Amino acid sequence: EDKVVQSPLSLVVHEGDTVTLNCSYEVTNFRSLLWYKQEKKAPTFLFMLTSSGIEKKSGRLSSILDKKELFSILNITATQTGDSAVYLCAARGGTSYGKLTFGQGTILTVHP
Amino acid sequence: NAGVTQTPKFQVLKTGQSMTLQCAQDMNHEYMSWYRQDPGMGLRLIHYSVGAGITDQGEVPNGYNVSRSTTEDFPLRLLSAAPSQTSVYFCASSPGSSYNQPQHFGDGTRLSIL
């Protein structure tokens, strides 16, 4: 059975702190690892990683994949209150190209 | 370009009632899927479709039916609602024939079964 585990489940920080969110996966026929940010409504896409060791970066957010150790991390530097959200990690694999297995999510709260 | 549109946004049902959650996308995406999101459990795949006329079960399909008669629409049916189906439901879509495209999500339907 495919499985994705995120840690920590929740995190409280102050503005300006740097945070690291973790995602480990066990997925048959792994294809890619995706990160989403979820505020009030729909998850919004952040990154998709397919190759080990290549960092993806967007502003203060960055992510990297380790396909040997089966994990990914999402870093957020200089956090702001607008970063408060649930961060979801999902692994794509199996025989259907669209099928995603999600982790439980990490609830990030950034205090002023 | 509306993206993925889900209706209704909120619904309250009584146990045993039936209803259909609607999902439509205007991006000509081949792949569509339904997830439910419960506290502490992330999103779990209910059913998915790789194109019109083709559907398959996900991780938690029991109690739900789907059909895909057109590329644009992928309705989710609850035949006899149960309190355990109280959840937030998300529909998602992505272009077909590719592992390298992210899924786009609708805003969700919050469903309560009394």
Coordinates of C-alpha atoms in Angstrom, one line a residue:
Chain A
E1 CA 0.0 0.0 0.0
D2 CA 1.3 3.4 -1.0
K3 CA 2.1 5.7 2.0
V4 CA 3.2 9.3 2.5
V5 CA 4.1 10.6 6.0
Q6 CA 4.7 14.2 6.9
S7 CA 6.4 15.7 9.9
P8 CA 5.9 17.6 12.1
L9 CA 2.1 17.5 12.1
S10 CA 2.0 21.1 13.4
L11 CA 4.5 23.8 13.9
V12 CA 4.3 27.3 15.5
V13 CA 7.0 29.9 14.8
H14 CA 7.5 33.6 14.8
E15 CA 7.9 35.8 11.8
G16 CA 11.4 35.7 10.4
D17 CA 12.1 32.1 11.5
T18 CA 13.2 29.5 9.0
V19 CA 11.2 26.2 8.9
T20 CA 11.8 22.8 7.4
L21 CA 8.9 20.5 6.6
N22 CA 9.5 16.8 6.0
C23 CA 7.9 14.3 3.8
S24 CA 8.8 10.6 3.4
Y25 CA 7.1 8.3 0.9
E26 CA 6.7 4.6 -0.1
V27 CA 5.0 4.5 -3.4
T28 CA 5.1 1.8 -6.1
N29 CA 6.5 3.0 -9.4
F30 CA 7.3 6.4 -8.0
R31 CA 7.1 9.2 -10.6
S32 CA 7.1 12.6 -8.8
L33 CA 6.7 14.4 -5.5
L34 CA 4.4 17.4 -5.2
W35 CA 4.0 20.1 -2.5
Y36 CA 0.8 22.0 -2.1
K37 CA -0.2 24.9 0.2
Q38 CA -3.8 24.9 1.6
E39 CA -5.3 27.9 3.2
K40 CA -9.0 28.2 3.5
K41 CA -10.1 26.4 0.4
A42 CA -8.4 24.5 -2.5
P43 CA -4.8 23.3 -2.2
T44 CA -2.6 25.4 -4.5
F45 CA 0.4 23.9 -6.2
L46 CA 3.9 24.9 -5.0
F47 CA 6.5 22.4 -6.5
M48 CA 6.8 19.2 -8.4
L49 CA 10.1 17.2 -8.0
T50 CA 11.1 14.4 -10.2
S51 CA 14.9 14.2 -9.9
S52 CA 17.1 13.8 -6.8
G53 CA 19.3 16.6 -5.6
I54 CA 17.9 19.3 -7.8
E55 CA 16.5 22.2 -5.7
K56 CA 13.3 23.9 -6.8
K57 CA 13.0 27.5 -5.6
S58 CA 10.3 30.1 -5.6
G59 CA 11.0 33.2 -3.6
R60 CA 11.5 32.2 0.1
L61 CA 10.3 28.6 -0.5
S62 CA 12.5 25.8 -1.7
S63 CA 12.3 22.1 -1.9
I64 CA 14.5 19.1 -2.7
L65 CA 14.0 15.4 -3.3
D66 CA 16.1 12.4 -2.2
K67 CA 15.0 9.4 -4.2
K68 CA 17.5 7.1 -2.6
E69 CA 16.3 7.8 1.0
L70 CA 12.7 8.4 -0.2
F71 CA 12.1 11.8 1.3
S72 CA 11.6 15.5 0.4
I73 CA 11.9 18.7 2.4
L74 CA 10.2 22.0 2.0
N75 CA 12.1 25.0 3.4
I76 CA 10.6 28.4 4.1
T77 CA 13.0 31.2 5.1
A78 CA 12.1 34.5 6.7
T79 CA 8.6 33.3 7.4
Q80 CA 5.7 35.7 7.3
T81 CA 2.2 35.5 8.8
G82 CA 0.9 34.8 5.2
D83 CA 2.8 31.6 5.2
S84 CA 0.4 30.2 7.8
A85 CA -1.4 27.3 6.1
V86 CA -1.5 23.5 5.8
Y87 CA 1.3 22.2 3.7
L88 CA 0.5 19.0 1.9
C89 CA 3.0 16.6 0.3
A90 CA 1.8 14.1 -2.3
A91 CA 3.6 11.3 -4.2
R92 CA 2.6 10.2 -7.7
G93 CA 3.1 6.6 -8.7
G94 CA 1.4 3.4 -9.6
T95 CA 0.1 2.6 -13.0
S96 CA -2.2 5.6 -13.4
Y97 CA -0.4 8.8 -14.3
G98 CA -2.7 11.0 -12.2
K99 CA -2.9 9.1 -9.0
L100 CA -1.6 11.0 -6.0
T101 CA -1.1 9.7 -2.4
F102 CA -1.2 12.5 0.1
G103 CA 0.4 12.9 3.5
Q104 CA -1.5 14.1 6.6
G105 CA -0.3 17.6 6.1
T106 CA 1.7 20.0 8.3
I107 CA -0.1 22.8 10.0
L108 CA 2.2 25.9 10.0
T109 CA 1.3 28.8 12.2
V110 CA 3.4 32.0 12.0
H111 CA 2.9 34.5 14.7
P112 CA 3.8 38.2 14.3
Chain B
N1 CA -11.1 30.3 -17.7
A2 CA -12.8 29.1 -14.5
G3 CA -10.5 26.1 -13.8
V4 CA -12.2 23.5 -11.6
T5 CA -15.7 24.4 -10.4
Q6 CA -17.4 22.4 -7.7
T7 CA -21.0 22.8 -6.6
P8 CA -22.5 23.1 -4.1
K9 CA -20.1 24.7 -1.7
F10 CA -22.0 23.5 1.4
Q11 CA -24.6 20.8 1.9
V12 CA -26.4 19.2 4.9
L13 CA -28.0 15.9 4.4
K14 CA -29.9 13.4 6.5
T15 CA -28.8 9.8 6.9
G16 CA -30.1 7.8 3.9
Q17 CA -30.5 10.7 1.5
S18 CA -28.8 10.7 -1.8
M19 CA -27.1 13.5 -3.6
T20 CA -24.7 14.4 -6.4
L21 CA -21.6 16.6 -6.0
Q22 CA -20.8 18.3 -9.2
C23 CA -17.4 19.0 -10.7
A24 CA -16.6 20.7 -14.0
Q25 CA -13.4 21.8 -15.6
D26 CA -12.8 23.9 -18.7
M27 CA -9.2 23.1 -19.3
N28 CA -9.8 20.0 -21.5
H29 CA -8.0 17.9 -18.9
E30 CA -8.3 14.2 -19.4
Y31 CA -7.6 13.2 -15.8
M32 CA -10.1 14.0 -13.0
S33 CA -10.4 12.8 -9.5
W34 CA -12.3 13.1 -6.2
Y35 CA -10.7 13.3 -2.8
R36 CA -12.1 13.6 0.7
Q37 CA -10.3 15.5 3.4
D38 CA -10.8 14.6 7.1
P39 CA -9.0 16.2 10.0
G40 CA -5.5 14.7 10.5
M41 CA -5.8 12.4 7.4
G42 CA -4.8 14.5 4.5
L43 CA -6.6 14.0 1.2
R44 CA -7.7 10.4 0.3
L45 CA -8.6 9.4 -3.2
I46 CA -12.1 8.2 -3.7
H47 CA -12.4 7.7 -7.5
Y48 CA -10.6 8.9 -10.6
S49 CA -11.0 9.0 -14.3
V50 CA -8.4 9.0 -17.0
G51 CA -10.8 10.1 -19.7
A52 CA -14.5 10.1 -20.8
G53 CA -16.0 6.7 -20.2
I54 CA -13.2 5.4 -18.0
T55 CA -13.3 5.4 -14.2
D56 CA -11.6 3.5 -11.5
Q57 CA -11.6 3.2 -7.7
G58 CA -9.2 5.0 -5.4
E59 CA -8.3 4.4 -1.8
V60 CA -11.8 4.9 -0.2
P61 CA -14.5 4.2 -2.9
N62 CA -17.2 2.5 -0.7
G63 CA -20.5 4.4 -0.6
Y64 CA -19.6 6.5 -3.7
N65 CA -20.3 6.2 -7.4
V66 CA -18.9 8.2 -10.3
S67 CA -19.4 8.4 -14.1
R68 CA -17.6 10.3 -16.8
S69 CA -19.8 10.9 -19.9
T70 CA -17.9 14.0 -21.0
T71 CA -14.4 15.3 -20.6
E72 CA -15.6 18.4 -18.7
D73 CA -17.8 16.8 -16.0
F74 CA -17.1 14.2 -13.3
P75 CA -20.0 14.0 -10.8
L76 CA -19.7 12.1 -7.5
R77 CA -22.8 10.4 -6.2
L78 CA -23.7 9.4 -2.7
L79 CA -26.5 6.8 -3.0
S80 CA -27.4 6.6 0.7
A81 CA -25.5 9.1 2.9
A82 CA -24.0 8.0 6.2
P83 CA -22.6 10.2 9.0
S84 CA -19.1 8.7 8.2
Q85 CA -19.3 10.6 4.9
T86 CA -19.2 13.9 6.6
S87 CA -16.1 15.5 5.1
V88 CA -14.8 18.1 2.7
Y89 CA -14.7 16.9 -0.8
F90 CA -12.3 18.1 -3.4
C91 CA -12.3 17.5 -7.2
A92 CA -9.0 17.8 -9.1
S93 CA -7.9 17.6 -12.7
S94 CA -4.7 17.4 -14.7
P95 CA -3.7 17.1 -18.4
G96 CA -3.6 13.5 -19.6
S97 CA -0.7 11.3 -20.7
S98 CA 1.8 12.9 -18.4
Y99 CA 3.3 12.3 -15.0
N100 CA 4.8 15.8 -15.1
Q101 CA 1.7 18.0 -14.6
P102 CA 0.3 19.1 -11.2
Q103 CA -3.3 18.5 -10.4
H104 CA -5.5 21.6 -10.1
F105 CA -8.1 21.6 -7.3
G106 CA -11.6 23.0 -7.0
D107 CA -12.6 25.0 -3.9
G108 CA -14.3 22.0 -2.3
T109 CA -17.7 21.0 -1.0
R110 CA -18.3 20.8 2.7
L111 CA -20.8 18.0 3.4
S112 CA -22.5 17.3 6.7
I113 CA -24.5 14.1 7.2
L114 CA -26.9 14.2 10.2

